[in-house]
Short mmCIF file of N, CA and C in Angstrom, two decimals:
data_model
loop_
_atom_site.label_atom_id
_atom_site.label_comp_id
_atom_site.label_asym_id
_atom_site.label_seq_id
_atom_site.Cartn_x
_atom_site.Cartn_y
_atom_site.Cartn_z
N MET A 2 -22.16 -3.40 23.62
CA MET A 2 -21.41 -1.99 23.95
C MET A 2 -19.86 -2.38 23.88
N ILE A 3 -19.39 -3.52 24.16
CA ILE A 3 -18.05 -4.23 24.44
C ILE A 3 -16.97 -3.75 22.05
N GLU A 4 -18.62 -3.85 21.74
CA GLU A 4 -17.70 -4.02 20.20
C GLU A 4 -17.03 -2.53 20.02
N THR A 5 -17.82 -1.61 20.87
CA THR A 5 -17.55 0.03 20.88
C THR A 5 -15.63 -0.13 21.19
N TYR A 6 -15.71 -0.94 21.99
CA TYR A 6 -13.87 -0.63 22.67
C TYR A 6 -13.00 -1.99 21.92
N ARG A 7 -13.05 -2.53 20.93
CA ARG A 7 -12.79 -3.05 20.33
C ARG A 7 -12.60 -3.36 18.98
N LEU A 8 -11.13 -2.85 17.99
CA LEU A 8 -10.53 -2.30 17.12
C LEU A 8 -10.69 -3.96 15.76
N GLU A 9 -10.74 -3.99 15.24
CA GLU A 9 -10.77 -4.73 13.90
C GLU A 9 -9.48 -4.29 12.55
N ARG A 10 -8.90 -4.37 12.89
CA ARG A 10 -8.17 -3.84 11.11
C ARG A 10 -8.94 -3.39 9.85
N GLU A 11 -9.82 -4.08 9.63
CA GLU A 11 -10.86 -4.58 8.67
C GLU A 11 -12.04 -2.83 8.75
N ARG A 12 -12.09 -2.54 9.55
CA ARG A 12 -13.32 -2.25 10.16
C ARG A 12 -13.07 -0.91 10.63
N THR A 13 -11.20 -0.17 10.38
CA THR A 13 -10.60 0.99 10.96
C THR A 13 -10.34 1.82 10.49
N ALA A 14 -10.03 3.19 10.81
CA ALA A 14 -9.10 4.20 9.82
C ALA A 14 -8.89 5.02 10.76
N LEU A 15 -7.76 5.22 10.50
CA LEU A 15 -6.46 6.17 11.09
C LEU A 15 -6.83 7.53 10.67
N LEU A 16 -7.68 8.36 11.65
CA LEU A 16 -7.48 10.23 11.06
C LEU A 16 -6.69 11.45 12.52
N VAL A 17 -5.87 11.88 11.63
CA VAL A 17 -4.97 12.89 11.81
C VAL A 17 -5.96 14.37 11.32
N VAL A 18 -5.64 14.99 12.39
CA VAL A 18 -6.40 16.21 12.51
C VAL A 18 -4.98 17.46 13.18
N ASP A 19 -5.14 17.81 12.21
CA ASP A 19 -4.25 19.06 12.31
C ASP A 19 -2.41 19.12 12.75
N VAL A 20 -2.33 18.72 12.48
CA VAL A 20 -0.81 18.80 13.29
C VAL A 20 -0.19 19.40 12.72
N GLN A 21 -0.56 20.73 12.12
CA GLN A 21 0.43 21.60 11.81
C GLN A 21 1.46 22.35 12.53
N GLU A 22 1.65 23.60 11.64
CA GLU A 22 3.47 24.34 11.84
C GLU A 22 3.47 25.26 12.96
N ARG A 23 2.65 25.62 12.55
CA ARG A 23 1.94 27.28 13.15
C ARG A 23 0.86 26.52 14.94
N LEU A 24 0.43 25.61 14.36
CA LEU A 24 -0.26 24.96 15.60
C LEU A 24 0.96 24.61 16.43
N PHE A 25 1.44 23.89 16.62
CA PHE A 25 2.07 22.77 17.15
C PHE A 25 3.11 23.74 17.64
N THR A 26 3.53 24.23 17.66
CA THR A 26 4.76 25.48 18.77
C THR A 26 3.77 26.26 19.76
N ALA A 27 1.90 25.68 19.56
CA ALA A 27 1.97 26.24 20.40
C ALA A 27 1.01 25.58 21.43
N MET A 28 1.94 24.24 21.44
CA MET A 28 1.43 23.73 22.66
C MET A 28 1.97 23.19 23.12
N ASP A 29 1.72 22.44 24.25
CA ASP A 29 2.50 22.10 25.76
C ASP A 29 3.60 21.22 25.54
N LEU A 30 4.60 21.61 25.63
CA LEU A 30 5.76 21.02 24.75
C LEU A 30 5.93 19.80 24.95
N GLU A 31 6.00 18.48 26.25
CA GLU A 31 6.94 17.77 26.33
C GLU A 31 5.55 16.85 25.99
N GLN A 32 4.07 17.36 26.04
CA GLN A 32 2.99 16.54 25.26
C GLN A 32 3.44 16.69 24.37
N ARG A 33 3.57 17.52 23.40
CA ARG A 33 3.77 17.70 21.70
C ARG A 33 4.90 16.79 21.35
N GLU A 34 5.66 16.45 21.97
CA GLU A 34 6.33 15.93 21.74
C GLU A 34 6.17 14.65 21.93
N ALA A 35 5.72 13.98 22.34
CA ALA A 35 4.91 12.46 23.07
C ALA A 35 3.82 12.79 21.53
N MET A 36 2.75 13.16 21.65
CA MET A 36 1.80 13.01 20.46
C MET A 36 2.12 12.77 19.37
N VAL A 37 3.79 13.35 18.40
CA VAL A 37 4.57 13.77 17.26
C VAL A 37 5.00 11.95 16.92
N ARG A 38 5.75 11.79 18.46
CA ARG A 38 6.15 10.31 17.87
C ARG A 38 4.74 9.05 18.11
N ASN A 39 4.00 9.57 18.89
CA ASN A 39 2.91 8.42 18.58
C ASN A 39 2.05 8.89 17.76
N ILE A 40 2.00 9.32 16.73
CA ILE A 40 0.85 9.95 15.93
C ILE A 40 2.01 8.66 14.65
N LYS A 41 3.37 9.26 14.73
CA LYS A 41 4.14 8.97 13.62
C LYS A 41 3.88 6.77 13.95
N LEU A 42 3.94 6.52 14.73
CA LEU A 42 3.73 5.20 15.23
C LEU A 42 2.19 4.56 14.75
N LEU A 43 1.45 5.67 15.05
CA LEU A 43 0.12 5.27 14.79
C LEU A 43 0.35 5.44 12.86
N ALA A 44 1.14 6.09 12.57
CA ALA A 44 0.67 5.97 10.84
C ALA A 44 1.70 4.70 10.44
N ALA A 45 2.73 4.19 11.12
CA ALA A 45 3.01 3.17 10.36
C ALA A 45 2.50 2.04 10.81
N GLY A 46 1.84 1.63 11.57
CA GLY A 46 1.17 0.86 11.83
C GLY A 46 -0.13 0.18 10.65
N ALA A 47 -1.36 1.24 10.34
CA ALA A 47 -2.07 1.57 10.01
C ALA A 47 -1.43 1.15 9.21
N ARG A 48 -0.50 2.35 7.99
CA ARG A 48 0.54 1.60 6.88
C ARG A 48 0.85 0.37 6.38
N ARG A 49 1.20 -0.65 7.63
CA ARG A 49 1.51 -1.96 8.62
C ARG A 49 0.48 -2.50 8.21
N LEU A 50 -0.32 -2.64 8.34
CA LEU A 50 -1.82 -3.61 8.77
C LEU A 50 -3.00 -3.37 6.94
N GLY A 51 -2.50 -2.35 6.65
CA GLY A 51 -3.09 -1.42 5.70
C GLY A 51 -4.39 -0.74 5.99
N LEU A 52 -4.45 -0.27 7.70
CA LEU A 52 -5.77 0.36 7.25
C LEU A 52 -5.89 2.19 6.69
N PRO A 53 -6.64 2.68 6.44
CA PRO A 53 -6.46 3.92 5.93
C PRO A 53 -6.52 4.92 6.40
N VAL A 54 -6.12 6.35 6.48
CA VAL A 54 -5.45 7.41 6.18
C VAL A 54 -5.52 8.41 6.37
N LEU A 55 -6.94 9.00 7.24
CA LEU A 55 -7.29 10.35 6.67
C LEU A 55 -6.45 11.53 8.11
N VAL A 56 -5.81 13.01 6.68
CA VAL A 56 -5.09 14.11 7.39
C VAL A 56 -6.21 14.78 7.34
N SER A 57 -6.42 16.01 8.06
CA SER A 57 -7.04 17.04 7.34
C SER A 57 -5.88 18.07 8.44
N GLU A 58 -6.56 19.73 7.59
CA GLU A 58 -5.38 20.24 7.84
C GLU A 58 -6.82 21.50 8.42
N GLN A 59 -6.65 22.87 9.38
CA GLN A 59 -7.00 23.46 9.62
C GLN A 59 -6.23 25.05 9.08
N TYR A 60 -7.23 25.36 7.90
CA TYR A 60 -6.62 26.82 7.91
C TYR A 60 -5.42 26.67 7.05
N PRO A 61 -4.27 25.77 6.50
CA PRO A 61 -3.37 25.72 6.02
C PRO A 61 -2.81 27.58 5.37
N LYS A 62 -3.38 28.22 4.78
CA LYS A 62 -3.14 29.80 4.59
C LYS A 62 -2.54 30.28 5.82
N GLY A 63 -2.68 30.55 7.38
CA GLY A 63 -2.85 30.71 8.06
C GLY A 63 -1.70 29.80 9.28
N LEU A 64 -1.78 28.48 9.02
CA LEU A 64 -1.65 27.58 10.36
C LEU A 64 -0.41 26.47 9.82
N GLY A 65 -0.21 27.10 9.17
CA GLY A 65 0.58 26.49 7.64
C GLY A 65 0.05 24.82 7.77
N HIS A 66 0.94 24.06 7.12
CA HIS A 66 0.17 22.34 7.02
C HIS A 66 1.15 21.29 7.54
N THR A 67 0.79 20.49 7.42
CA THR A 67 0.96 19.04 8.48
C THR A 67 2.35 19.32 8.24
N LEU A 68 2.97 18.71 9.79
CA LEU A 68 4.73 19.22 10.23
C LEU A 68 5.11 17.84 9.58
N PRO A 69 7.11 18.23 8.84
CA PRO A 69 6.52 17.91 7.95
C PRO A 69 7.65 16.42 8.33
N GLU A 70 7.38 15.85 9.80
CA GLU A 70 8.24 14.63 9.77
C GLU A 70 7.00 13.77 10.18
N LEU A 71 5.86 14.63 9.90
CA LEU A 71 4.42 13.72 9.62
C LEU A 71 4.17 13.58 8.42
N ARG A 72 4.41 14.22 7.55
CA ARG A 72 4.75 14.44 5.84
C ARG A 72 5.04 12.78 5.53
N GLU A 73 6.03 13.02 6.39
CA GLU A 73 6.97 11.93 5.67
C GLU A 73 6.49 10.18 6.27
N ALA A 74 6.16 10.61 6.99
CA ALA A 74 4.42 9.20 7.77
C ALA A 74 3.85 9.15 6.94
N LEU A 75 2.85 10.25 6.41
CA LEU A 75 1.63 9.75 5.72
C LEU A 75 1.91 10.08 4.36
N VAL A 76 3.35 9.73 3.58
CA VAL A 76 2.99 9.85 1.81
C VAL A 76 1.91 8.89 1.55
N GLY A 77 1.75 10.18 0.79
CA GLY A 77 -0.02 9.73 -0.18
C GLY A 77 -0.49 10.05 0.09
N VAL A 78 -1.03 10.74 1.37
CA VAL A 78 -2.10 10.94 1.74
C VAL A 78 -2.41 11.85 1.42
N GLU A 79 -3.11 12.58 0.78
CA GLU A 79 -3.92 14.34 0.99
C GLU A 79 -4.66 14.42 1.96
N PRO A 80 -4.36 16.07 2.25
CA PRO A 80 -4.84 16.67 3.96
C PRO A 80 -5.98 17.43 3.11
N LEU A 81 -7.44 17.19 4.07
CA LEU A 81 -8.29 17.55 3.91
C LEU A 81 -8.63 18.94 4.68
N THR A 82 -8.70 19.92 3.82
CA THR A 82 -8.19 21.41 3.89
C THR A 82 -9.38 22.29 5.10
N LYS A 83 -9.54 23.04 5.80
CA LYS A 83 -10.93 23.06 6.39
C LYS A 83 -10.87 24.54 7.26
N VAL A 84 -11.65 24.86 7.44
CA VAL A 84 -12.16 25.67 8.57
C VAL A 84 -13.09 25.10 9.74
N GLU A 85 -13.40 24.87 8.92
CA GLU A 85 -14.75 24.24 10.25
C GLU A 85 -13.91 23.43 11.77
N PHE A 86 -14.23 23.35 12.76
CA PHE A 86 -13.85 23.33 14.09
C PHE A 86 -14.05 21.67 13.51
N SER A 87 -14.73 20.92 13.12
CA SER A 87 -15.49 19.56 13.61
C SER A 87 -14.78 18.63 11.53
N CYS A 88 -14.34 17.50 11.55
CA CYS A 88 -13.86 17.70 10.14
C CYS A 88 -15.05 17.38 9.95
N GLY A 89 -16.06 16.51 11.02
CA GLY A 89 -17.39 16.21 10.49
C GLY A 89 -17.85 16.96 9.64
N ALA A 90 -18.11 18.45 9.75
CA ALA A 90 -18.86 19.35 9.32
C ALA A 90 -18.69 19.95 7.54
N VAL A 91 -16.90 19.44 7.14
CA VAL A 91 -16.73 19.33 5.95
C VAL A 91 -16.89 19.32 4.93
N GLU A 92 -17.75 19.95 4.12
CA GLU A 92 -17.73 19.04 2.55
C GLU A 92 -17.17 18.07 2.18
N GLY A 93 -17.58 16.84 2.39
CA GLY A 93 -16.87 15.34 1.66
C GLY A 93 -16.50 14.48 2.61
N PHE A 94 -16.29 14.86 3.81
CA PHE A 94 -15.10 14.64 4.67
C PHE A 94 -16.50 12.20 5.49
N LEU A 95 -17.44 13.38 5.82
CA LEU A 95 -18.15 11.60 5.98
C LEU A 95 -18.47 11.32 4.62
N GLU A 96 -18.65 11.76 3.43
CA GLU A 96 -18.42 11.21 1.53
C GLU A 96 -16.99 9.86 1.92
N ARG A 97 -16.25 10.41 2.01
CA ARG A 97 -14.92 9.48 2.57
C ARG A 97 -14.52 8.88 2.93
N LEU A 98 -15.05 8.89 4.29
CA LEU A 98 -15.38 7.99 5.69
C LEU A 98 -16.51 7.09 5.65
N ARG A 99 -17.18 7.69 4.50
CA ARG A 99 -17.97 6.50 4.58
C ARG A 99 -17.98 5.47 3.61
N ALA A 100 -17.58 5.87 2.03
CA ALA A 100 -16.62 5.16 1.32
C ALA A 100 -16.10 4.04 2.00
N LEU A 101 -15.53 4.14 3.26
CA LEU A 101 -14.10 3.72 3.26
C LEU A 101 -14.66 2.16 3.74
N GLY A 102 -15.71 2.81 4.42
CA GLY A 102 -16.62 1.15 5.55
C GLY A 102 -16.14 0.77 6.50
N VAL A 103 -15.35 1.82 6.84
CA VAL A 103 -15.42 2.19 8.37
C VAL A 103 -16.47 1.63 9.55
N ARG A 104 -15.58 0.93 10.66
CA ARG A 104 -16.64 0.84 11.76
C ARG A 104 -15.99 2.49 12.48
N SER A 105 -14.72 1.51 13.09
CA SER A 105 -14.05 2.71 13.65
C SER A 105 -13.59 3.85 13.21
N VAL A 106 -12.53 4.42 13.76
CA VAL A 106 -12.46 5.85 14.21
C VAL A 106 -11.59 5.45 15.12
N VAL A 107 -9.88 6.16 14.60
CA VAL A 107 -8.75 6.77 15.55
C VAL A 107 -8.70 8.03 14.79
N VAL A 108 -8.61 8.80 16.19
CA VAL A 108 -8.80 10.24 15.78
C VAL A 108 -7.60 10.63 17.09
N ALA A 109 -6.39 11.26 16.35
CA ALA A 109 -5.49 11.82 16.63
C ALA A 109 -4.76 13.44 15.99
N GLY A 110 -4.62 13.54 16.97
CA GLY A 110 -4.07 15.53 16.84
C GLY A 110 -4.10 16.57 17.33
N ILE A 111 -3.80 17.86 17.14
CA ILE A 111 -4.52 18.82 17.78
C ILE A 111 -5.17 19.60 17.64
N GLU A 112 -6.62 20.51 17.91
CA GLU A 112 -6.42 20.63 19.86
C GLU A 112 -6.98 19.94 20.58
N ALA A 113 -6.88 18.85 21.22
CA ALA A 113 -7.88 18.05 21.90
C ALA A 113 -9.45 18.27 22.47
N HIS A 114 -9.44 19.34 22.38
CA HIS A 114 -10.64 19.95 23.39
C HIS A 114 -10.87 20.96 21.91
N VAL A 115 -10.21 20.94 20.98
CA VAL A 115 -11.47 21.89 19.85
C VAL A 115 -11.78 20.68 18.61
N CYS A 116 -10.61 20.75 18.11
CA CYS A 116 -11.18 19.94 16.35
C CYS A 116 -11.42 18.51 16.97
N VAL A 117 -10.18 18.39 17.38
CA VAL A 117 -10.35 16.28 18.25
C VAL A 117 -11.46 16.30 18.62
N LEU A 118 -12.01 16.93 19.36
CA LEU A 118 -13.38 16.75 20.14
C LEU A 118 -14.67 17.36 19.49
N MET A 119 -14.46 17.93 19.02
CA MET A 119 -15.41 18.28 17.52
C MET A 119 -15.66 16.96 16.70
N THR A 120 -14.33 16.75 16.19
CA THR A 120 -14.42 16.02 15.18
C THR A 120 -15.05 14.69 15.56
N ALA A 121 -14.81 14.12 17.36
CA ALA A 121 -15.05 12.54 17.93
C ALA A 121 -16.28 12.70 18.00
N LEU A 122 -17.11 14.03 18.64
CA LEU A 122 -18.36 14.18 18.92
C LEU A 122 -19.49 13.43 17.37
N ASP A 123 -19.30 14.11 16.27
CA ASP A 123 -19.59 14.41 15.24
C ASP A 123 -20.06 12.77 14.40
N LEU A 124 -18.53 11.72 15.25
CA LEU A 124 -18.20 10.56 14.50
C LEU A 124 -19.45 9.96 15.38
N ILE A 125 -19.71 9.87 16.91
CA ILE A 125 -19.82 9.02 17.23
C ILE A 125 -20.97 9.44 17.34
N ALA A 126 -21.77 10.33 17.48
CA ALA A 126 -23.80 11.14 16.83
C ALA A 126 -23.88 10.35 15.36
N LEU A 127 -23.16 9.67 14.20
CA LEU A 127 -23.16 8.92 12.94
C LEU A 127 -23.09 7.82 13.64
N GLY A 128 -22.34 7.04 14.98
CA GLY A 128 -22.29 5.50 15.29
C GLY A 128 -21.50 5.21 15.13
N HIS A 129 -20.35 5.86 14.61
CA HIS A 129 -19.05 5.48 14.65
C HIS A 129 -18.28 4.81 16.11
N ALA A 130 -16.96 3.98 16.56
CA ALA A 130 -16.76 3.72 17.25
C ALA A 130 -16.07 5.22 17.60
N VAL A 131 -15.56 5.63 18.16
CA VAL A 131 -14.34 6.69 18.06
C VAL A 131 -13.10 5.79 19.61
N HIS A 132 -11.78 5.51 18.77
CA HIS A 132 -10.98 5.78 19.80
C HIS A 132 -9.43 6.66 19.61
N VAL A 133 -9.77 7.60 20.64
CA VAL A 133 -9.15 9.03 20.71
C VAL A 133 -7.30 8.66 22.05
N PRO A 134 -6.37 8.47 20.96
CA PRO A 134 -5.30 7.87 22.39
C PRO A 134 -5.24 8.83 23.22
N ALA A 135 -5.12 8.93 24.49
CA ALA A 135 -4.60 10.44 25.14
C ALA A 135 -3.04 10.40 24.34
N ASP A 136 -2.47 9.72 24.72
CA ASP A 136 -1.26 10.02 24.46
C ASP A 136 -0.58 10.66 22.74
N ALA A 137 -1.56 10.77 21.86
CA ALA A 137 -1.68 11.11 20.11
C ALA A 137 -2.14 12.24 20.16
N VAL A 138 -2.25 12.96 21.00
CA VAL A 138 -3.80 14.25 20.91
C VAL A 138 -2.90 14.71 22.49
N CYS A 139 -3.11 16.49 21.12
CA CYS A 139 -2.48 17.52 23.45
C CYS A 139 -3.58 18.88 22.64
N SER A 140 -3.18 19.38 24.02
CA SER A 140 -3.50 21.26 23.32
C SER A 140 -2.75 22.00 24.00
N ARG A 141 -2.43 23.20 24.09
CA ARG A 141 -1.61 24.63 24.10
C ARG A 141 -1.62 23.84 26.32
N THR A 142 -2.65 23.50 27.01
CA THR A 142 -2.84 24.09 27.98
C THR A 142 -2.77 22.05 28.87
N ARG A 143 -2.76 21.32 29.76
CA ARG A 143 -3.25 20.34 29.86
C ARG A 143 -4.19 20.22 31.22
N ALA A 144 -4.56 21.48 30.76
CA ALA A 144 -6.25 21.39 32.00
C ALA A 144 -7.32 21.44 30.33
N ASN A 145 -6.79 21.53 29.41
CA ASN A 145 -7.84 21.78 28.46
C ASN A 145 -7.48 20.22 27.74
N TRP A 146 -5.84 19.58 28.06
CA TRP A 146 -6.30 18.37 27.39
C TRP A 146 -7.35 17.54 28.05
N ALA A 147 -7.14 17.48 29.52
CA ALA A 147 -7.75 16.52 30.37
C ALA A 147 -9.32 16.65 30.42
N THR A 148 -9.58 18.00 30.26
CA THR A 148 -10.90 18.25 30.20
C THR A 148 -11.46 17.69 29.12
N ALA A 149 -10.62 17.89 28.02
CA ALA A 149 -11.51 17.03 26.70
C ALA A 149 -11.26 16.06 26.74
N LEU A 150 -10.45 14.83 27.73
CA LEU A 150 -10.47 13.71 27.41
C LEU A 150 -11.84 13.33 28.70
N ASP A 151 -12.01 13.56 29.26
CA ASP A 151 -13.02 13.82 30.01
C ASP A 151 -14.54 13.69 29.48
N LEU A 152 -13.69 14.90 28.11
CA LEU A 152 -16.08 15.36 27.97
C LEU A 152 -15.94 13.66 26.91
N LEU A 153 -14.71 13.00 26.39
CA LEU A 153 -14.75 12.37 25.59
C LEU A 153 -15.43 10.98 25.38
N ARG A 154 -14.66 10.88 26.67
CA ARG A 154 -15.02 9.09 28.09
C ARG A 154 -16.37 9.60 27.78
N GLY A 155 -17.40 10.69 28.07
CA GLY A 155 -18.45 11.14 28.73
C GLY A 155 -19.60 10.94 27.62
N ALA A 156 -18.59 10.78 26.33
CA ALA A 156 -19.45 11.25 25.08
C ALA A 156 -19.59 10.39 24.88
N GLY A 157 -19.11 8.85 25.28
CA GLY A 157 -18.69 8.09 24.76
C GLY A 157 -17.55 6.74 23.44
N ALA A 158 -16.51 7.64 23.40
CA ALA A 158 -15.88 7.64 22.76
C ALA A 158 -14.45 6.58 23.81
N VAL A 159 -13.98 5.92 23.73
CA VAL A 159 -12.68 5.47 23.67
C VAL A 159 -11.90 5.78 24.19
N VAL A 160 -10.99 6.21 25.41
CA VAL A 160 -9.93 7.39 25.37
C VAL A 160 -9.02 5.84 25.66
N THR A 161 -8.10 5.50 25.44
CA THR A 161 -6.29 4.86 24.61
C THR A 161 -5.11 5.44 25.14
N THR A 162 -4.54 4.64 24.75
CA THR A 162 -3.24 4.40 24.00
C THR A 162 -3.07 4.16 22.86
N THR A 163 -1.58 4.92 22.68
CA THR A 163 -0.98 4.31 21.13
C THR A 163 -0.83 2.95 20.88
N GLU A 164 -0.35 2.48 22.00
CA GLU A 164 0.72 0.78 22.16
C GLU A 164 -1.13 -0.15 22.15
N THR A 165 -2.10 0.32 23.09
CA THR A 165 -3.24 -0.38 23.11
C THR A 165 -4.50 -0.63 21.73
N ILE A 166 -3.65 0.37 20.80
CA ILE A 166 -4.87 0.41 20.16
C ILE A 166 -4.03 -0.27 18.49
N LEU A 167 -2.49 -0.47 18.94
CA LEU A 167 -1.52 -0.76 17.90
C LEU A 167 -2.26 -2.20 18.42
N PHE A 168 -1.22 -2.98 19.30
CA PHE A 168 -1.63 -4.22 19.88
C PHE A 168 -3.33 -5.54 19.65
N GLN A 169 -4.53 -4.14 19.67
CA GLN A 169 -5.61 -4.49 20.00
C GLN A 169 -5.80 -4.85 18.19
N LEU A 170 -5.18 -4.01 17.05
CA LEU A 170 -5.12 -4.22 16.05
C LEU A 170 -3.45 -5.77 15.45
N LEU A 171 -3.24 -5.78 15.93
CA LEU A 171 -2.18 -7.21 15.89
C LEU A 171 -2.86 -7.96 16.01
N ARG A 172 -3.52 -7.51 16.69
CA ARG A 172 -3.61 -8.73 17.84
C ARG A 172 -2.97 -10.51 18.53
N ARG A 173 -2.32 -10.62 17.51
CA ARG A 173 -0.98 -12.49 18.09
C ARG A 173 0.66 -11.87 17.54
N ALA A 174 1.29 -12.13 18.45
CA ALA A 174 2.88 -12.43 18.04
C ALA A 174 3.38 -12.67 17.85
N ASP A 175 2.76 -13.92 16.96
CA ASP A 175 3.37 -14.78 15.96
C ASP A 175 3.09 -14.27 14.16
N THR A 176 3.58 -13.10 14.39
CA THR A 176 2.85 -12.54 12.78
C THR A 176 4.30 -11.50 12.54
N ALA A 177 3.93 -11.47 11.17
CA ALA A 177 4.79 -10.69 10.51
C ALA A 177 4.52 -8.87 11.16
N GLU A 178 3.71 -8.17 10.84
CA GLU A 178 3.55 -7.38 11.53
C GLU A 178 4.43 -6.53 13.04
N PHE A 179 3.77 -8.11 13.39
CA PHE A 179 4.26 -7.88 15.32
C PHE A 179 5.52 -7.43 14.86
N ARG A 180 6.34 -8.21 14.70
CA ARG A 180 7.43 -8.37 13.96
C ARG A 180 8.01 -6.75 14.33
N ASP A 181 7.40 -6.54 12.34
CA ASP A 181 8.15 -5.33 12.49
C ASP A 181 7.65 -4.15 12.61
N LEU A 182 6.72 -3.91 13.22
CA LEU A 182 6.04 -2.98 14.92
C LEU A 182 6.64 -2.99 15.39
N ARG A 183 7.52 -4.27 16.55
CA ARG A 183 7.67 -3.95 17.57
C ARG A 183 8.87 -3.32 17.28
N ALA A 184 10.06 -3.10 16.83
CA ALA A 184 10.83 -2.44 16.95
C ALA A 184 10.75 -0.98 17.09
N LEU A 185 9.40 -0.87 16.14
CA LEU A 185 9.27 0.48 15.91
C LEU A 185 8.68 0.68 18.06
N ILE A 186 8.02 -0.09 18.35
CA ILE A 186 6.96 0.62 19.78
C ILE A 186 8.36 0.50 20.67
N LYS A 187 9.05 -0.55 20.60
CA LYS A 187 10.33 -0.52 21.55
C LYS A 187 11.46 0.32 21.93
#
């Protein structure tokens, strides 16, 4: 059980779900700004620590693409286009994840009670340890966000924060990675 809560950089991936132009503007204002800031921090941490990163886009023809400010943080990551709510239901996604050899997946993005929740449930069912940073997911309403976090916790996901994830992956304060990320965290 304790292994579910631990993150090891060699066995962890970051998945950014559907943070797209038209979806973003419908989200709770305060939450969405914090979410973008924290996803950028997670992406910077993933890049610095060598974690694989996956990105999804829900029906980009109608909802737009990943936010420009996140695309900058996610340079080189080709988004997985989907119409399914769960990334796990998209052909090829699970194979990509399996090829990475990861055990834990940090899932961030939009909307907490729809695509994030359904993706997390599929990953948990497949035996992955899923970590959802509460400060890097959002929904249109706080009630939907809070309900999603309760459902995720009940299903076995680790509901956590961006800083907790980064410090777990860093493990030590006497490294170049820590010094690089400390400047971003403060």
